[in-house]
Coordinates of C-alpha atoms in Angstrom, one line a residue:
Chain H
X365 CA -85.5 -53.0 -2.5
X366 CA -86.4 -50.6 0.3
X367 CA -83.5 -48.7 1.8
X368 CA -83.1 -46.7 5.0
X369 CA -79.9 -44.8 5.7
X370 CA -79.1 -43.1 9.0
X371 CA -76.4 -40.6 9.8
X372 CA -74.2 -40.2 11.6
X373 CA -73.6 -43.8 12.6
X374 CA -72.2 -42.6 15.9
X375 CA -72.1 -39.4 17.8
X376 CA -70.5 -38.3 21.1
X377 CA -71.7 -35.1 22.8
X378 CA -71.6 -33.5 26.2
X379 CA -74.6 -33.0 28.4
X380 CA -76.6 -30.0 27.4
X381 CA -75.7 -30.2 23.7
X382 CA -78.4 -30.3 21.1
X383 CA -78.2 -33.1 18.5
X384 CA -79.8 -33.8 15.2
X385 CA -80.0 -37.3 13.8
X386 CA -80.8 -37.9 10.2
X387 CA -82.7 -40.6 8.3
X388 CA -83.2 -40.8 4.6
X389 CA -85.2 -43.5 2.7
X390 CA -85.9 -45.0 -0.6
X391 CA -89.3 -46.8 -0.5
X392 CA -91.5 -47.7 -3.4
X393 CA -94.8 -46.8 -1.7
X394 CA -94.1 -44.8 1.5
X395 CA -96.7 -44.9 4.2
X396 CA -95.0 -43.9 7.5
X397 CA -91.6 -43.4 9.2
X398 CA -91.0 -44.4 12.8
X399 CA -88.3 -43.5 15.3
X400 CA -87.3 -45.9 18.1
X401 CA -84.8 -45.6 21.0
X402 CA -82.9 -48.7 21.9
X403 CA -81.0 -48.9 25.1
X404 CA -79.9 -52.3 26.5
X405 CA -82.9 -54.2 25.4
X406 CA -85.5 -53.9 22.7
X407 CA -86.5 -50.7 21.0
X408 CA -89.0 -48.4 22.5
X409 CA -91.3 -46.4 20.3
X410 CA -90.7 -42.6 20.0
X411 CA -92.6 -41.2 17.0
X412 CA -94.5 -42.1 13.9
X413 CA -94.6 -39.6 11.1
X414 CA -96.8 -39.7 8.1
X415 CA -97.3 -36.1 6.9
X416 CA -94.6 -33.7 5.7
X417 CA -93.8 -30.6 7.7
X418 CA -95.7 -31.5 10.9
X419 CA -93.4 -31.6 13.9
X420 CA -94.0 -34.2 16.5
X421 CA -92.7 -33.4 20.0
X422 CA -92.3 -35.2 23.2
X423 CA -90.4 -33.3 25.9
X424 CA -86.9 -32.6 24.6
X425 CA -87.3 -34.8 21.6
X426 CA -88.9 -33.7 18.3
X427 CA -89.1 -35.1 14.8
X428 CA -90.2 -33.9 11.4
X429 CA -90.7 -35.6 8.1
X430 CA -89.8 -34.1 4.6
X431 CA -91.4 -36.3 2.0
X432 CA -90.0 -34.1 -0.8
X433 CA -86.5 -34.8 0.4
X434 CA -87.4 -38.4 1.5
X435 CA -85.9 -37.8 4.9
X436 CA -86.6 -37.1 8.5
X437 CA -84.7 -35.6 11.4
X438 CA -84.8 -36.4 15.1
X439 CA -83.8 -33.5 17.4
X440 CA -82.8 -33.9 21.0
X441 CA -82.3 -30.6 23.0
X442 CA -80.4 -30.2 26.3
X443 CA -79.1 -33.8 26.1
X444 CA -78.7 -35.9 29.2
X445 CA -76.7 -39.0 29.9
X446 CA -79.9 -41.0 29.9
X447 CA -80.3 -40.1 26.2
X448 CA -77.4 -42.4 25.4
X449 CA -78.8 -45.1 23.2
X450 CA -79.1 -46.3 19.6
X451 CA -81.7 -44.4 17.7
X452 CA -83.4 -46.4 15.0
X453 CA -85.4 -45.1 12.0
X454 CA -87.8 -47.4 10.2
X455 CA -90.1 -47.0 7.3
X456 CA -93.3 -48.7 6.4
X457 CA -94.8 -49.2 2.9
X458 CA -98.5 -48.9 2.1
X459 CA -98.7 -52.7 1.5
X460 CA -98.0 -55.1 4.3
X461 CA -97.0 -54.3 7.8
X462 CA -93.3 -54.9 7.8
X463 CA -90.8 -52.2 8.8
X464 CA -87.4 -51.6 7.2
X465 CA -84.9 -50.4 9.6
X466 CA -81.8 -48.2 9.2
X467 CA -78.5 -49.1 10.8
X468 CA -79.1 -46.8 13.7
X469 CA -77.2 -43.9 15.2
X470 CA -75.3 -44.7 18.4
X471 CA -75.5 -41.6 20.6
X472 CA -73.3 -41.2 23.6
X473 CA -73.9 -38.3 26.0
X474 CA -71.0 -37.7 28.3
X475 CA -71.4 -35.8 31.6
Chain C
X485 CA -98.6 -48.4 24.6
X486 CA -99.2 -52.0 24.0
X487 CA -97.2 -54.6 25.9
X488 CA -95.3 -57.4 24.4
X489 CA -93.4 -60.0 26.5
X490 CA -90.8 -62.5 25.6
X491 CA -89.6 -65.6 27.3
X492 CA -86.9 -66.4 28.2
X493 CA -85.0 -63.2 28.4
X494 CA -81.7 -65.1 28.0
X495 CA -80.8 -68.7 27.3
X496 CA -77.5 -70.6 27.1
X497 CA -77.6 -74.0 25.3
X498 CA -75.3 -76.6 23.9
X499 CA -74.6 -76.9 20.2
X500 CA -77.1 -79.2 18.5
X501 CA -80.0 -78.5 20.9
X502 CA -83.2 -76.7 20.0
X503 CA -84.4 -73.6 21.8
X504 CA -87.9 -72.2 21.9
X505 CA -88.6 -68.5 22.4
X506 CA -92.1 -67.2 23.1
X507 CA -93.5 -63.9 22.2
X508 CA -96.8 -62.8 23.8
X509 CA -99.0 -59.7 23.3
X510 CA -100.3 -59.0 26.8
X511 CA -103.1 -56.5 26.4
X512 CA -104.1 -56.8 22.7
X513 CA -104.6 -59.3 19.9
X514 CA -101.8 -59.5 17.4
X515 CA -102.7 -61.0 14.0
X516 CA -99.2 -60.3 12.9
X517 CA -95.9 -60.6 14.8
X518 CA -92.4 -60.2 13.5
X519 CA -89.2 -61.9 14.5
X520 CA -85.9 -60.0 14.3
X521 CA -82.3 -60.8 15.1
X522 CA -79.7 -58.3 16.0
X523 CA -76.0 -58.8 16.2
X524 CA -73.8 -56.5 18.4
X525 CA -73.6 -52.9 17.1
X526 CA -75.9 -53.7 14.2
X527 CA -79.5 -52.9 13.4
X528 CA -82.5 -55.2 13.5
X529 CA -82.7 -57.7 10.7
X530 CA -86.2 -59.0 10.0
X531 CA -86.2 -62.8 9.9
X532 CA -89.8 -63.6 9.3
X533 CA -93.4 -62.3 9.6
X534 CA -95.7 -64.5 11.6
X535 CA -99.4 -64.6 10.8
X536 CA -101.9 -66.1 13.1
X537 CA -103.3 -69.3 11.7
X538 CA -101.1 -69.4 8.6
X539 CA -97.5 -70.1 7.6
X540 CA -94.9 -67.6 8.4
X541 CA -93.3 -65.5 5.7
X542 CA -89.5 -65.8 5.8
X543 CA -87.0 -63.2 4.6
X544 CA -84.5 -64.1 1.9
X545 CA -81.6 -66.1 3.4
X546 CA -83.5 -67.2 6.5
X547 CA -83.8 -71.0 6.7
X548 CA -87.4 -71.8 7.5
X549 CA -86.5 -75.4 8.6
X550 CA -84.0 -74.0 11.1
X551 CA -86.1 -71.2 12.5
X552 CA -89.5 -72.7 13.0
X553 CA -92.3 -70.2 13.7
X554 CA -95.7 -71.0 15.0
X555 CA -98.4 -68.4 15.6
X556 CA -101.2 -70.6 17.0
X557 CA -103.2 -67.8 18.7
X558 CA -103.8 -64.1 18.5
X559 CA -101.5 -63.5 21.5
X560 CA -98.7 -66.0 21.1
X561 CA -96.0 -66.6 18.5
X562 CA -93.0 -68.9 19.1
X563 CA -89.6 -69.1 17.4
X564 CA -87.7 -72.4 17.7
X565 CA -84.1 -72.4 16.8
X566 CA -83.4 -76.0 15.8
X567 CA -80.0 -77.7 16.1
X568 CA -78.5 -74.4 17.3
X569 CA -74.9 -73.6 16.5
X570 CA -72.6 -70.9 17.9
X571 CA -73.2 -68.7 14.9
X572 CA -76.9 -68.6 15.9
X573 CA -75.9 -66.7 19.0
X574 CA -77.7 -63.4 18.8
X575 CA -80.3 -61.1 20.3
X576 CA -83.7 -62.2 19.1
X577 CA -86.6 -59.7 19.3
X578 CA -90.2 -60.1 18.5
X579 CA -92.7 -57.3 17.8
X580 CA -96.4 -57.1 17.3
X581 CA -98.4 -55.0 15.0
X582 CA -101.4 -53.6 16.9
X583 CA -103.6 -53.5 13.9
X584 CA -105.3 -51.2 11.5
X585 CA -105.4 -48.4 14.1
X586 CA -101.7 -47.7 13.8
X587 CA -98.5 -48.6 11.9
X588 CA -96.6 -48.8 15.1
X589 CA -94.9 -52.1 16.1
X590 CA -94.3 -52.7 19.8
X591 CA -91.3 -54.7 20.7
X592 CA -90.7 -57.4 23.2
X593 CA -87.7 -57.1 25.6
X594 CA -85.7 -59.5 23.5
X595 CA -84.0 -62.9 24.1
X596 CA -80.3 -63.2 24.3
X597 CA -79.3 -66.6 22.9
X598 CA -75.8 -68.0 23.5
X599 CA -74.9 -71.3 21.9
X600 CA -71.8 -73.0 23.3

């Protein structure tokens, strides 16, 4: 059975701090890993990673995949209160189109 | 990105009634849609995969007779919670797979169901 584990489960930081969120996976036939941000409603897409070692970047957010270690990290620099959310990691296998989600990391950024 | 809408955004119903939730892809055709439920402070749990023109594929432990899914067109999937009970109260989210171009799923805004 596919498994996605995120850590930490929750994190409280101050504005301006840099955070690193972790995601590890056990998937039979890995195809891609996706990061989502969920505030009050449904998740919004952040990144999709398929190749090891290639960093994807969007503003203060960046993410990288390590297929050897079966893991990915999501970095947020110079955090702002608007970054407070649940960050979800999901993986997709080569067959089918379903995603398997991790438990999520609840990030709280205090002023 | 692709836009997925859900209706209603919230609903309160009495125990024993049925509730229908619609999920629409607004600017693309979705051959596959997914239905998730999410309890407070928990992650998304896949309930079923909805395929246009065929029967939905349900995850283990999800009662197909209780959660009826219909995907009659390439832009609309519906989830009907039949004979709802308070334990069915949850946040229901649909997503749509855009197609072979990408693995990304785009999520609807979710429907908050409260069963009294």
